[in-house]
XYZ file of C-alpha atoms in Angstrom:
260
model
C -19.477 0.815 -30.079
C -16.102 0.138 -28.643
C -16.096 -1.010 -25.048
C -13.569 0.171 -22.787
C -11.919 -2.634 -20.385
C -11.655 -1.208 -16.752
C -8.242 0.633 -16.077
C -6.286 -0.293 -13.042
C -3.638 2.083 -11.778
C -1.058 0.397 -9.944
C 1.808 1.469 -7.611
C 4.109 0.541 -4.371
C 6.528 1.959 -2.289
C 9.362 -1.002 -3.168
C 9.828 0.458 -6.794
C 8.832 -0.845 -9.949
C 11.150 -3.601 -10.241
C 9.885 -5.491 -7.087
C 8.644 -8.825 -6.939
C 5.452 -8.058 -5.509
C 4.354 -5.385 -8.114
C 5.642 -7.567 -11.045
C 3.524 -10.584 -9.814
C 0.443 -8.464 -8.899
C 0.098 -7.158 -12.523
C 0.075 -10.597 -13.828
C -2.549 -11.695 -11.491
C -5.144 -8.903 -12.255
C -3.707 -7.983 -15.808
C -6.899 -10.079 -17.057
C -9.644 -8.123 -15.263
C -8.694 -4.757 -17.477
C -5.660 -2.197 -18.923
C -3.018 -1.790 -16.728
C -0.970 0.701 -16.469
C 1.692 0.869 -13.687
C 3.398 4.131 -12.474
C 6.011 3.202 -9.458
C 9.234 4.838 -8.128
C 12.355 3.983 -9.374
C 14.158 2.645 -6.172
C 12.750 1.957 -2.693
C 10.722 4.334 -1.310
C 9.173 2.714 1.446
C 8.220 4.769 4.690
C 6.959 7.811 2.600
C 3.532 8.201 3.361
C 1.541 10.285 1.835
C 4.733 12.680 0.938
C 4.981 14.197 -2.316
C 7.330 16.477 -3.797
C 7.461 19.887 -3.762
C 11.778 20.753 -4.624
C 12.416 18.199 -6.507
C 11.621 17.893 -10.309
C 10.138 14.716 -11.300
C 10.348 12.412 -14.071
C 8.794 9.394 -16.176
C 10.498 7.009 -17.687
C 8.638 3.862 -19.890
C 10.222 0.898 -18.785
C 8.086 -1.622 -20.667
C 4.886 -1.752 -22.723
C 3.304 -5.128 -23.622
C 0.180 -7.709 -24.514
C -0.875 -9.661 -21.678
C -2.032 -13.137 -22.692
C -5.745 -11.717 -21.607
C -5.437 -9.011 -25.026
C -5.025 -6.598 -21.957
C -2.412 -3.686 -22.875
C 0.227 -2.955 -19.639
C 2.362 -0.211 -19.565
C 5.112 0.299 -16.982
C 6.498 3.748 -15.828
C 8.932 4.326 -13.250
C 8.432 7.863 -11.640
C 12.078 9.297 -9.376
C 9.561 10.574 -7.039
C 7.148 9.458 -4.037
C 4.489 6.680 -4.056
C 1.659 9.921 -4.061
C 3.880 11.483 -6.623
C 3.748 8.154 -8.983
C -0.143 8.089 -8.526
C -0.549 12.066 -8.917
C 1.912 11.890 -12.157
C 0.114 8.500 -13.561
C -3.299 10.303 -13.640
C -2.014 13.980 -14.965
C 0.211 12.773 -17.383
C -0.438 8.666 -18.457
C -3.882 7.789 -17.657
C -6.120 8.044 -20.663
C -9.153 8.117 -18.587
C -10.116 7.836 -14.904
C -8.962 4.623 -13.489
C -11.972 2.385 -12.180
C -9.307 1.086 -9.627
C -6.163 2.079 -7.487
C -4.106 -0.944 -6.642
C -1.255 -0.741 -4.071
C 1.238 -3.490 -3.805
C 1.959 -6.011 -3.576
C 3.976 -4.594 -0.811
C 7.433 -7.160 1.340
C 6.358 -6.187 4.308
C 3.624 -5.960 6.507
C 1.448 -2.821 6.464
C -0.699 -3.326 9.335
C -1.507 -1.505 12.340
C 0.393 2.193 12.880
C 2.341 1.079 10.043
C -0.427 2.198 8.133
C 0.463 5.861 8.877
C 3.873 5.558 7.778
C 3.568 3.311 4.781
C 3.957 4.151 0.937
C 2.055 1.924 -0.233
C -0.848 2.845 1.947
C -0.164 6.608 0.418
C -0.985 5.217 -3.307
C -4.508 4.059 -1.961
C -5.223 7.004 0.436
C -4.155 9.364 -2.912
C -6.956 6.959 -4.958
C -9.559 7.396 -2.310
C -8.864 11.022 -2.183
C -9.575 11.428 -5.997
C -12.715 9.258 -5.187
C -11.109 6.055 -6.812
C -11.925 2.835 -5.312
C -9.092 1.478 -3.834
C -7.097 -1.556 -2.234
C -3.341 -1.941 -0.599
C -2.146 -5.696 -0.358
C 0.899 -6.390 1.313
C 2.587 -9.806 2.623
C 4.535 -9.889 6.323
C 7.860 -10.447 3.989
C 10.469 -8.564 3.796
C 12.217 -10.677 1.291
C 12.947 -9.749 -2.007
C 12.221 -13.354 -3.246
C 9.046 -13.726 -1.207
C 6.414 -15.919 -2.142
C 3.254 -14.207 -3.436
C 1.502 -16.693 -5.194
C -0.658 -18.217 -2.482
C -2.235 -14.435 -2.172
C -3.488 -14.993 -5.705
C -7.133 -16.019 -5.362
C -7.482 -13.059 -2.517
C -6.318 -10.696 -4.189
C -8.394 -11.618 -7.537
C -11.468 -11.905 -5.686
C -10.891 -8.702 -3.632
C -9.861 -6.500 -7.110
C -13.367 -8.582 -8.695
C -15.678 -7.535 -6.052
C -13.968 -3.694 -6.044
C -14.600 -3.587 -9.567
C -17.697 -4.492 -9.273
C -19.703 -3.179 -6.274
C -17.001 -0.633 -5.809
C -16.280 1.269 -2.050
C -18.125 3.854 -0.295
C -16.605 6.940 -0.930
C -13.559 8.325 1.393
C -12.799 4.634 1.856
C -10.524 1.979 0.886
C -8.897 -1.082 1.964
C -5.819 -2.169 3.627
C -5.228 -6.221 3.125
C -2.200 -7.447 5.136
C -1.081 -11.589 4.435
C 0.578 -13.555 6.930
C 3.240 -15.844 5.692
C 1.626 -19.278 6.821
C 1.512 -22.726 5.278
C -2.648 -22.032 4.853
C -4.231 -19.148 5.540
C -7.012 -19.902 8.387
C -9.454 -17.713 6.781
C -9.934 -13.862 6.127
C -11.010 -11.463 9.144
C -12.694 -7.820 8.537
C -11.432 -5.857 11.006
C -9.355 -2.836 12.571
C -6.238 -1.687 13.257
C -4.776 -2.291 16.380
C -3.093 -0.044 18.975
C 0.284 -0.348 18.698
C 3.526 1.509 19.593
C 7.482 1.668 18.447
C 9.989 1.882 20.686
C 14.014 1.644 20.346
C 13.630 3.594 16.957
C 16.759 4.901 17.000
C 20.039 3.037 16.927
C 23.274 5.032 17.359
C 26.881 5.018 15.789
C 30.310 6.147 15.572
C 31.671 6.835 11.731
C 35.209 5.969 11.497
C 36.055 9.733 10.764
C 34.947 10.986 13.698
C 31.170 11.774 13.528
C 27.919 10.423 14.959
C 25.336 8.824 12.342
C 21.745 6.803 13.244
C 20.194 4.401 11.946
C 16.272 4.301 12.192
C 15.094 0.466 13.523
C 13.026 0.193 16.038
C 10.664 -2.605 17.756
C 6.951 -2.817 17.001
C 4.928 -3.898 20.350
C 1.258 -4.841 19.769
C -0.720 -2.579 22.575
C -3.493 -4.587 22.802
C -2.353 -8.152 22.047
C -5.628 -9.819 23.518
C -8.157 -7.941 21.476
C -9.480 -10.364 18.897
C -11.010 -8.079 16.639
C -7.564 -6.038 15.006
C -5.164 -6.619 12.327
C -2.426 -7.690 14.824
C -4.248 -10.430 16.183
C -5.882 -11.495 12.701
C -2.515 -11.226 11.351
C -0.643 -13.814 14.357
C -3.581 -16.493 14.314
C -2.622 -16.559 9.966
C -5.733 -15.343 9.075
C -6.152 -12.248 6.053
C -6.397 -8.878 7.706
C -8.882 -6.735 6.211
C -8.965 -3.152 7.222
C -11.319 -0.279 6.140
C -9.809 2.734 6.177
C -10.815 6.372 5.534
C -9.172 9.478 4.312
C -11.090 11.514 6.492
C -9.503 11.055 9.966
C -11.491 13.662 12.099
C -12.024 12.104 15.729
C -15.994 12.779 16.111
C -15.785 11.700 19.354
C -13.768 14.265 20.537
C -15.725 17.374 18.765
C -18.201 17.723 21.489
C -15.471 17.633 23.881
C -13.413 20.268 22.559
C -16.396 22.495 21.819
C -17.311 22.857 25.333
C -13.424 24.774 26.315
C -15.893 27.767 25.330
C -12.707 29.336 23.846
């Protein structure tokens, strides 16, 4: 009886072109088929949007042999991260994946970033079809950054996924620093954090106001030892846990006693 190798779906939010989804696919193409579904340009600060006006389409940008005997396929998708993962399993998938992937991402995708990120939606959209799944992403923005000392991480994370799998509802956000040596890898969670400035102002040449969105990212809680943040500044691997299910328990008790 034929075996099946494990199926990774993987996406980003920096399009399928990038750097850091090109180099991820060659670093776990030998644990299983891969088949990669990924916008077609940037889309990076999408979320968990999908699309609901516009229609969407696939297009096969490449389909090859990795030196493992493990088949790749690469789609590009005009929509959202979500939409990419959504369209990969409806349409592409041959089976269930055994793994999400998300990455690897320029940029850093820790702390309230992980709200806004696109690359965080791929994963959330995984764990919300109950498909173990991981985010990577390296604090650099450049589109020539250097991904390769992320390599045995992000084999031995993707390994040990594979493997023991995550609880379900959960999956993980791993955020590199760029240092000359990592100092080690820290579990831990995302810290409180807050931008400000977000919006910068200007005057078009023909008369009209535009904005840009920037902003400033201030760590909240730059002491506490146990976030992303601070895992992230003393060049250690920042491993967060994070769940789909974001009800605040705490608070349940304290809203049912308004006696509305």
């Amino acid at each position: 009886m034929e075996i099946k190798r494990p199926l990774l779906l993987i996406s980003n939010d920096d399009g399928y072109q990038a750097k850091g989804i090109r180099q991820l696919v060659e670093m776990v193409s030998d644990f299983g088929d891969v088949l990669v579904c990924a916008p077609d340009s940037g889309r990076s600060g999408f979320a968990c949007a999908f699309s609901v006006t516009t229609p969407l389409t696939l297009t096969c940008q490449e389909q090859f042999v990795a030196p493992s005997g493990a088949h790749v396929e690469i789609w590009s998708c005009n929509g959202t991260p979500v939409d990419c993962v959504k369209m990969a399993l409806s349409e592409l998938c041959p089976r269930k994946p055994d793994m999400v992937i998300g990455g690897i991402n320029h940029g850093d995708n820790a702390s309230v970033n992980t709200h806004y990120s696109g690359t965080m939606g791929v994963v959330m959209e995984g764990c919300m079809k109950y498909i173990p799944s991981v985010a990577f992403s390296l604090c650099d923005h450049r589109d020539d950054a250097d991904f390769e000392p992320l390599r045995p991480y992000v084999r031995e994370i993707t390994q040990r996924v594979l493997a023991d799998g995550l609880p379900l509802g959960v999956c993980l956000n791993v955020n590199f620093p760029v240092v000359d040596a990592f100092a080690g890898v820290r579990v831990c969670r995302m810290a409180k954090g807050t931008w400000g400035s977000e919006v910068s102002k200007y005057r078009h040449p023909r008369g009209y106001d535009y904005w840009w969105m920037v902003g400033h990212y201030q760590n909240d809680e730059p002491e506490a030892e146990d976030t992303d943040n601070w895992a992230l500044t003393h060049g250690y691997v920042a491993i967060t846990p994070t769940q789909s299910d974001v009800t605040a328990y705490s608070a349940i008790s304290l809203i049912s006693d308004w006696h509305l």
